[in-house]
Amino acid sequence: GAGVSQSPSNKVTEKGKDVELRCDPISGHTALYWYRQSLGQGLEFLIYFQGNSAPDKSGLPSDRFSAERTGGSVSTLTIQRTQQEDSAVYLCASSHGIGRGGGDTQYFGPGTRLTVL
Amino acid sequence: GNSVTQMEGPVTLSEEAFLTINCTYTATGYPSLFWYVQYPGEGLQLLLKATKADDKGSNKGFEATYRKETTSFHLEKGSVQVSDSAVYFCALSGNFGNEKLTFGTGTRLTIIP
């Protein structure tokens, strides 16, 4: 079946502009995660959605970052007033979700490479 | 909080050599442990996992054993191939609503023929 898809694959923007990154998880997966991969910080967690529960936003680096998940499926990560330090690859992952106990495998999308000039 | 410490890279080996990439962790409770791999130009994919102490995860000739007493999950392969060249990430997650992954810094492995 189809895996996790993300769009766009590449995004170049100017400092100060807003950007939206999209993630389509695997059908039927109730858990969705956003991570960021950058040279200086490695792979870091941003936000986690599980079903209808309130999202875990503990990894968002500032209030310029927000995310939503509509209808329990597609998610959008929004970065407002982008800064050069936001340049990174933004990864989305999905999994079957809570109730499966430990070791729930997360399946990653190809990522969106964001470059802020 | 949770953390993962991973062997610094890069690592360069000859084909058919034995591979070990060290990984240790700090976590509360009983985390699950993972190795993810990122091949050149590709996305992150799960290599293997273990969900409780003394479990051994294995895939594609790679193995790792969940050692609670030493808080380790070292990755091993007896005979590496050129196609194993990639970046390897050790990671852990909590359970039951706390499944976000905490990653190590990654180890770049290059296998030369």
PDB file of C-alpha atoms in Angstrom:
ATOM      1  CA  GLY A   1       0.000   0.000   0.000  1.00  0.00           C
ATOM      2  CA  ALA A   2       0.935   3.646  -0.169  1.00  0.00           C
ATOM      3  CA  GLY A   3       3.413   4.930   2.340  1.00  0.00           C
ATOM      4  CA  VAL A   4       3.605   8.294   4.053  1.00  0.00           C
ATOM      5  CA  SER A   5       3.733  11.122   1.547  1.00  0.00           C
ATOM      6  CA  GLN A   6       4.876  14.687   2.053  1.00  0.00           C
ATOM      7  CA  SER A   7       4.668  17.812  -0.046  1.00  0.00           C
ATOM      8  CA  PRO A   8       6.408  19.766  -1.295  1.00  0.00           C
ATOM      9  CA  SER A   9       9.628  17.787  -1.493  1.00  0.00           C
ATOM     10  CA  ASN A  10      11.617  21.020  -1.572  1.00  0.00           C
ATOM     11  CA  LYS A  11      10.695  24.517  -0.464  1.00  0.00           C
ATOM     12  CA  VAL A  12      12.821  27.636  -0.773  1.00  0.00           C
ATOM     13  CA  THR A  13      11.500  30.726   0.937  1.00  0.00           C
ATOM     14  CA  GLU A  14      12.650  34.136   2.043  1.00  0.00           C
ATOM     15  CA  LYS A  15      13.217  35.039   5.643  1.00  0.00           C
ATOM     16  CA  GLY A  16      10.028  36.335   7.221  1.00  0.00           C
ATOM     17  CA  LYS A  17       7.620  34.444   4.979  1.00  0.00           C
ATOM     18  CA  ASP A  18       5.182  31.794   6.205  1.00  0.00           C
ATOM     19  CA  VAL A  19       5.340  28.206   4.919  1.00  0.00           C
ATOM     20  CA  GLU A  20       3.011  25.214   5.075  1.00  0.00           C
ATOM     21  CA  LEU A  21       4.218  21.644   4.867  1.00  0.00           C
ATOM     22  CA  ARG A  22       1.811  18.792   4.241  1.00  0.00           C
ATOM     23  CA  CYS A  23       1.804  15.169   5.368  1.00  0.00           C
ATOM     24  CA  ASP A  24      -0.472  12.336   4.229  1.00  0.00           C
ATOM     25  CA  PRO A  25      -0.120   9.424   6.637  1.00  0.00           C
ATOM     26  CA  ILE A  26      -0.689   5.764   5.895  1.00  0.00           C
ATOM     27  CA  SER A  27      -4.410   5.029   5.760  1.00  0.00           C
ATOM     28  CA  GLY A  28      -5.706   3.734   9.081  1.00  0.00           C
ATOM     29  CA  HIS A  29      -2.796   5.022  11.158  1.00  0.00           C
ATOM     30  CA  THR A  30      -4.082   6.983  14.129  1.00  0.00           C
ATOM     31  CA  ALA A  31      -0.741   8.392  15.276  1.00  0.00           C
ATOM     32  CA  LEU A  32       1.142  11.084  13.359  1.00  0.00           C
ATOM     33  CA  TYR A  33       4.485  12.678  14.223  1.00  0.00           C
ATOM     34  CA  TRP A  34       6.559  15.551  12.910  1.00  0.00           C
ATOM     35  CA  TYR A  35      10.338  15.580  13.304  1.00  0.00           C
ATOM     36  CA  ARG A  36      13.078  17.870  12.058  1.00  0.00           C
ATOM     37  CA  GLN A  37      16.473  16.798  10.773  1.00  0.00           C
ATOM     38  CA  SER A  38      19.196  19.421  10.663  1.00  0.00           C
ATOM     39  CA  LEU A  39      22.977  19.365  10.624  1.00  0.00           C
ATOM     40  CA  GLY A  40      23.351  21.090  13.952  1.00  0.00           C
ATOM     41  CA  GLN A  41      20.554  19.411  15.905  1.00  0.00           C
ATOM     42  CA  GLY A  42      20.237  15.947  14.414  1.00  0.00           C
ATOM     43  CA  LEU A  43      16.772  14.378  14.446  1.00  0.00           C
ATOM     44  CA  GLU A  44      14.417  16.074  16.871  1.00  0.00           C
ATOM     45  CA  PHE A  45      10.766  15.546  17.743  1.00  0.00           C
ATOM     46  CA  LEU A  46       8.371  18.407  17.086  1.00  0.00           C
ATOM     47  CA  ILE A  47       4.743  17.345  17.644  1.00  0.00           C
ATOM     48  CA  TYR A  48       2.622  14.189  18.021  1.00  0.00           C
ATOM     49  CA  PHE A  49      -1.049  13.583  17.238  1.00  0.00           C
ATOM     50  CA  GLN A  50      -2.896  10.536  18.571  1.00  0.00           C
ATOM     51  CA  GLY A  51      -6.484  10.125  17.472  1.00  0.00           C
ATOM     52  CA  ASN A  52      -8.731  12.808  18.963  1.00  0.00           C
ATOM     53  CA  SER A  53      -6.467  13.490  21.937  1.00  0.00           C
ATOM     54  CA  ALA A  54      -4.821  16.865  22.451  1.00  0.00           C
ATOM     55  CA  PRO A  55      -1.513  16.867  20.563  1.00  0.00           C
ATOM     56  CA  ASP A  56       1.823  16.666  22.344  1.00  0.00           C
ATOM     57  CA  LYS A  57       3.454  19.939  21.318  1.00  0.00           C
ATOM     58  CA  SER A  58       6.402  19.657  23.660  1.00  0.00           C
ATOM     59  CA  GLY A  59       8.984  19.621  20.853  1.00  0.00           C
ATOM     60  CA  LEU A  60       7.935  22.757  19.000  1.00  0.00           C
ATOM     61  CA  PRO A  61      10.901  25.152  19.187  1.00  0.00           C
ATOM     62  CA  SER A  62       8.904  28.390  19.264  1.00  0.00           C
ATOM     63  CA  ASP A  63       5.390  29.784  18.921  1.00  0.00           C
ATOM     64  CA  ARG A  64       6.105  30.411  15.234  1.00  0.00           C
ATOM     65  CA  PHE A  65       5.567  26.677  14.735  1.00  0.00           C
ATOM     66  CA  SER A  66       2.108  25.120  14.725  1.00  0.00           C
ATOM     67  CA  ALA A  67       0.471  22.042  13.306  1.00  0.00           C
ATOM     68  CA  GLU A  68      -2.998  20.691  12.794  1.00  0.00           C
ATOM     69  CA  ARG A  69      -4.460  17.411  11.773  1.00  0.00           C
ATOM     70  CA  THR A  70      -7.789  17.523  10.022  1.00  0.00           C
ATOM     71  CA  GLY A  71     -10.228  14.627  10.162  1.00  0.00           C
ATOM     72  CA  GLY A  72      -7.669  12.413  11.820  1.00  0.00           C
ATOM     73  CA  SER A  73      -5.724  12.123   8.577  1.00  0.00           C
ATOM     74  CA  VAL A  74      -3.790  14.827   6.723  1.00  0.00           C
ATOM     75  CA  SER A  75      -1.564  17.102   8.769  1.00  0.00           C
ATOM     76  CA  THR A  76      -0.126  20.525   8.032  1.00  0.00           C
ATOM     77  CA  LEU A  77       2.915  21.996   9.762  1.00  0.00           C
ATOM     78  CA  THR A  78       3.010  25.787   9.561  1.00  0.00           C
ATOM     79  CA  ILE A  79       6.052  27.917  10.234  1.00  0.00           C
ATOM     80  CA  GLN A  80       5.358  31.634  10.498  1.00  0.00           C
ATOM     81  CA  ARG A  81       7.911  34.371   9.911  1.00  0.00           C
ATOM     82  CA  THR A  82      10.575  31.874   8.892  1.00  0.00           C
ATOM     83  CA  GLN A  83      14.151  32.338  10.055  1.00  0.00           C
ATOM     84  CA  GLN A  84      17.365  30.955   8.571  1.00  0.00           C
ATOM     85  CA  GLU A  85      17.743  28.570  11.498  1.00  0.00           C
ATOM     86  CA  ASP A  86      14.468  26.913  10.420  1.00  0.00           C
ATOM     87  CA  SER A  87      16.271  25.465   7.392  1.00  0.00           C
ATOM     88  CA  ALA A  88      16.113  21.690   7.773  1.00  0.00           C
ATOM     89  CA  VAL A  89      14.433  18.567   6.479  1.00  0.00           C
ATOM     90  CA  TYR A  90      10.995  18.172   8.031  1.00  0.00           C
ATOM     91  CA  LEU A  91       9.939  14.561   8.406  1.00  0.00           C
ATOM     92  CA  CYS A  92       6.499  13.171   9.005  1.00  0.00           C
ATOM     93  CA  ALA A  93       5.832   9.680  10.366  1.00  0.00           C
ATOM     94  CA  SER A  94       2.720   7.686  11.130  1.00  0.00           C
ATOM     95  CA  SER A  95       1.995   4.551  13.121  1.00  0.00           C
ATOM     96  CA  HIS A  96      -0.939   2.386  14.153  1.00  0.00           C
ATOM     97  CA  GLY A  97      -1.093   4.269  17.444  1.00  0.00           C
ATOM     98  CA  ILE A  98      -2.044   3.805  21.068  1.00  0.00           C
ATOM     99  CA  GLY A  99      -3.224   0.503  22.386  1.00  0.00           C
ATOM    100  CA  ARG A 100      -0.561  -1.468  20.603  1.00  0.00           C
ATOM    101  CA  GLY A 101       1.785  -1.253  23.543  1.00  0.00           C
ATOM    102  CA  GLY A 102       5.457  -0.754  23.112  1.00  0.00           C
ATOM    103  CA  GLY A 103       7.453  -0.763  19.937  1.00  0.00           C
ATOM    104  CA  ASP A 104       4.824   0.689  17.631  1.00  0.00           C
ATOM    105  CA  THR A 105       6.751   1.132  14.377  1.00  0.00           C
ATOM    106  CA  GLN A 106       6.783   4.600  12.894  1.00  0.00           C
ATOM    107  CA  TYR A 107       6.858   4.826   9.104  1.00  0.00           C
ATOM    108  CA  PHE A 108       8.559   7.901   7.738  1.00  0.00           C
ATOM    109  CA  GLY A 109       7.832   9.996   4.711  1.00  0.00           C
ATOM    110  CA  PRO A 110      10.554  11.254   2.350  1.00  0.00           C
ATOM    111  CA  GLY A 111      10.633  14.663   4.017  1.00  0.00           C
ATOM    112  CA  THR A 112      10.388  18.271   2.915  1.00  0.00           C
ATOM    113  CA  ARG A 113      13.676  20.109   2.569  1.00  0.00           C
ATOM    114  CA  LEU A 114      13.119  23.687   3.680  1.00  0.00           C
ATOM    115  CA  THR A 115      15.653  26.372   2.805  1.00  0.00           C
ATOM    116  CA  VAL A 116      15.196  29.850   4.231  1.00  0.00           C
ATOM    117  CA  LEU A 117      17.247  32.477   2.429  1.00  0.00           C
TER     118      LEU A 117
ATOM    119  CA  GLY B   1      14.400  13.067  30.204  1.00  0.00           C
ATOM    120  CA  ASN B   2      15.166  10.399  27.642  1.00  0.00           C
ATOM    121  CA  SER B   3      18.436  10.435  25.729  1.00  0.00           C
ATOM    122  CA  VAL B   4      20.417   8.233  23.343  1.00  0.00           C
ATOM    123  CA  THR B   5      24.177   8.247  23.007  1.00  0.00           C
ATOM    124  CA  GLN B   6      25.526   6.755  19.833  1.00  0.00           C
ATOM    125  CA  MET B   7      28.976   5.953  18.562  1.00  0.00           C
ATOM    126  CA  GLU B   8      30.474   8.872  16.699  1.00  0.00           C
ATOM    127  CA  GLY B   9      31.178   8.417  13.042  1.00  0.00           C
ATOM    128  CA  PRO B  10      32.062   8.245  10.334  1.00  0.00           C
ATOM    129  CA  VAL B  11      32.945   4.566  10.258  1.00  0.00           C
ATOM    130  CA  THR B  12      34.738   3.069   7.274  1.00  0.00           C
ATOM    131  CA  LEU B  13      35.129  -0.689   6.909  1.00  0.00           C
ATOM    132  CA  SER B  14      36.180  -3.124   4.234  1.00  0.00           C
ATOM    133  CA  GLU B  15      33.630  -5.483   2.759  1.00  0.00           C
ATOM    134  CA  GLU B  16      33.067  -8.628   4.870  1.00  0.00           C
ATOM    135  CA  ALA B  17      34.367  -6.949   8.032  1.00  0.00           C
ATOM    136  CA  PHE B  18      32.559  -7.254  11.367  1.00  0.00           C
ATOM    137  CA  LEU B  19      30.500  -4.229  12.364  1.00  0.00           C
ATOM    138  CA  THR B  20      29.571  -2.886  15.778  1.00  0.00           C
ATOM    139  CA  ILE B  21      27.890   0.467  16.335  1.00  0.00           C
ATOM    140  CA  ASN B  22      27.500   1.244  20.016  1.00  0.00           C
ATOM    141  CA  CYS B  23      24.335   2.725  21.472  1.00  0.00           C
ATOM    142  CA  THR B  24      23.455   3.445  25.089  1.00  0.00           C
ATOM    143  CA  TYR B  25      20.370   5.113  26.458  1.00  0.00           C
ATOM    144  CA  THR B  26      18.884   6.886  29.456  1.00  0.00           C
ATOM    145  CA  ALA B  27      15.163   6.531  30.011  1.00  0.00           C
ATOM    146  CA  THR B  28      12.525   6.194  32.659  1.00  0.00           C
ATOM    147  CA  GLY B  29      10.344   3.128  32.714  1.00  0.00           C
ATOM    148  CA  TYR B  30      10.610   0.486  30.030  1.00  0.00           C
ATOM    149  CA  PRO B  31      11.350   2.026  26.657  1.00  0.00           C
ATOM    150  CA  SER B  32      11.290   0.313  23.293  1.00  0.00           C
ATOM    151  CA  LEU B  33      14.522   0.468  21.308  1.00  0.00           C
ATOM    152  CA  PHE B  34      15.024   0.846  17.587  1.00  0.00           C
ATOM    153  CA  TRP B  35      17.639   1.067  14.876  1.00  0.00           C
ATOM    154  CA  TYR B  36      16.638   3.130  11.865  1.00  0.00           C
ATOM    155  CA  VAL B  37      18.670   3.367   8.655  1.00  0.00           C
ATOM    156  CA  GLN B  38      18.865   6.083   6.035  1.00  0.00           C
ATOM    157  CA  TYR B  39      20.336   4.930   2.724  1.00  0.00           C
ATOM    158  CA  PRO B  40      21.754   7.588   0.370  1.00  0.00           C
ATOM    159  CA  GLY B  41      18.932   9.588  -1.174  1.00  0.00           C
ATOM    160  CA  GLU B  42      16.244   7.679   0.692  1.00  0.00           C
ATOM    161  CA  GLY B  43      14.036   8.225   3.720  1.00  0.00           C
ATOM    162  CA  LEU B  44      14.346   6.800   7.212  1.00  0.00           C
ATOM    163  CA  GLN B  45      13.303   3.207   7.527  1.00  0.00           C
ATOM    164  CA  LEU B  46      13.129   0.814  10.432  1.00  0.00           C
ATOM    165  CA  LEU B  47      15.955  -1.720  10.495  1.00  0.00           C
ATOM    166  CA  LEU B  48      15.080  -3.596  13.685  1.00  0.00           C
ATOM    167  CA  LYS B  49      13.539  -3.140  17.112  1.00  0.00           C
ATOM    168  CA  ALA B  50      13.217  -4.677  20.565  1.00  0.00           C
ATOM    169  CA  THR B  51      10.468  -3.953  23.059  1.00  0.00           C
ATOM    170  CA  LYS B  52      11.670  -5.544  26.291  1.00  0.00           C
ATOM    171  CA  ALA B  53      14.823  -6.560  28.111  1.00  0.00           C
ATOM    172  CA  ASP B  54      16.836  -9.414  26.569  1.00  0.00           C
ATOM    173  CA  ASP B  55      14.854  -9.226  23.312  1.00  0.00           C
ATOM    174  CA  LYS B  56      16.974  -9.495  20.178  1.00  0.00           C
ATOM    175  CA  GLY B  57      15.943  -7.614  17.070  1.00  0.00           C
ATOM    176  CA  SER B  58      17.275  -8.815  13.740  1.00  0.00           C
ATOM    177  CA  ASN B  59      16.928  -7.967  10.064  1.00  0.00           C
ATOM    178  CA  LYS B  60      19.110  -8.175   6.937  1.00  0.00           C
ATOM    179  CA  GLY B  61      21.897  -9.842   8.918  1.00  0.00           C
ATOM    180  CA  PHE B  62      21.951  -7.080  11.531  1.00  0.00           C
ATOM    181  CA  GLU B  63      21.258  -7.824  15.191  1.00  0.00           C
ATOM    182  CA  ALA B  64      20.879  -5.860  18.415  1.00  0.00           C
ATOM    183  CA  THR B  65      20.033  -7.072  21.912  1.00  0.00           C
ATOM    184  CA  TYR B  66      18.166  -4.980  24.495  1.00  0.00           C
ATOM    185  CA  ARG B  67      20.448  -4.992  27.556  1.00  0.00           C
ATOM    186  CA  LYS B  68      18.731  -3.351  30.497  1.00  0.00           C
ATOM    187  CA  GLU B  69      21.607  -3.957  32.892  1.00  0.00           C
ATOM    188  CA  THR B  70      23.985  -1.939  30.699  1.00  0.00           C
ATOM    189  CA  THR B  71      21.273   0.266  29.115  1.00  0.00           C
ATOM    190  CA  SER B  72      22.629  -0.619  25.691  1.00  0.00           C
ATOM    191  CA  PHE B  73      21.391  -1.666  22.256  1.00  0.00           C
ATOM    192  CA  HIS B  74      24.521  -2.153  20.165  1.00  0.00           C
ATOM    193  CA  LEU B  75      24.105  -2.907  16.460  1.00  0.00           C
ATOM    194  CA  GLU B  76      26.170  -5.763  14.994  1.00  0.00           C
ATOM    195  CA  LYS B  77      26.643  -7.477  11.672  1.00  0.00           C
ATOM    196  CA  GLY B  78      29.041 -10.299  11.010  1.00  0.00           C
ATOM    197  CA  SER B  79      29.961  -9.488   7.412  1.00  0.00           C
ATOM    198  CA  VAL B  80      29.115  -6.109   5.930  1.00  0.00           C
ATOM    199  CA  GLN B  81      28.470  -5.404   2.261  1.00  0.00           C
ATOM    200  CA  VAL B  82      28.913  -2.282   0.160  1.00  0.00           C
ATOM    201  CA  SER B  83      25.118  -1.978   0.082  1.00  0.00           C
ATOM    202  CA  ASP B  84      25.116  -1.470   3.878  1.00  0.00           C
ATOM    203  CA  SER B  85      26.655   1.979   3.415  1.00  0.00           C
ATOM    204  CA  ALA B  86      24.179   4.343   5.061  1.00  0.00           C
ATOM    205  CA  VAL B  87      23.543   6.430   8.160  1.00  0.00           C
ATOM    206  CA  TYR B  88      22.334   4.428  11.173  1.00  0.00           C
ATOM    207  CA  PHE B  89      20.267   5.951  13.973  1.00  0.00           C
ATOM    208  CA  CYS B  90      19.632   4.410  17.358  1.00  0.00           C
ATOM    209  CA  ALA B  91      16.353   5.533  18.945  1.00  0.00           C
ATOM    210  CA  LEU B  92      14.029   4.890  21.844  1.00  0.00           C
ATOM    211  CA  SER B  93      10.387   5.488  22.583  1.00  0.00           C
ATOM    212  CA  GLY B  94       8.196   5.322  25.618  1.00  0.00           C
ATOM    213  CA  ASN B  95       4.975   3.382  25.619  1.00  0.00           C
ATOM    214  CA  PHE B  96       1.221   3.913  25.852  1.00  0.00           C
ATOM    215  CA  GLY B  97       0.852   7.464  24.725  1.00  0.00           C
ATOM    216  CA  ASN B  98       4.488   8.469  24.897  1.00  0.00           C
ATOM    217  CA  GLU B  99       5.748   6.894  21.717  1.00  0.00           C
ATOM    218  CA  LYS B 100       7.653   9.838  20.288  1.00  0.00           C
ATOM    219  CA  LEU B 101      11.141   8.812  19.230  1.00  0.00           C
ATOM    220  CA  THR B 102      14.327  10.150  20.775  1.00  0.00           C
ATOM    221  CA  PHE B 103      17.217   9.671  18.350  1.00  0.00           C
ATOM    222  CA  GLY B 104      20.952   9.398  18.654  1.00  0.00           C
ATOM    223  CA  THR B 105      23.129  11.591  16.468  1.00  0.00           C
ATOM    224  CA  GLY B 106      23.524   8.985  13.727  1.00  0.00           C
ATOM    225  CA  THR B 107      26.566   7.066  12.520  1.00  0.00           C
ATOM    226  CA  ARG B 108      27.620   7.261   8.903  1.00  0.00           C
ATOM    227  CA  LEU B 109      28.906   3.898   7.703  1.00  0.00           C
ATOM    228  CA  THR B 110      30.903   3.489   4.509  1.00  0.00           C
ATOM    229  CA  ILE B 111      31.870   0.051   3.225  1.00  0.00           C
ATOM    230  CA  ILE B 112      34.680  -0.116   0.691  1.00  0.00           C
ATOM    231  CA  PRO B 113      35.052  -3.057  -1.698  1.00  0.00           C
TER     232      PRO B 113
END
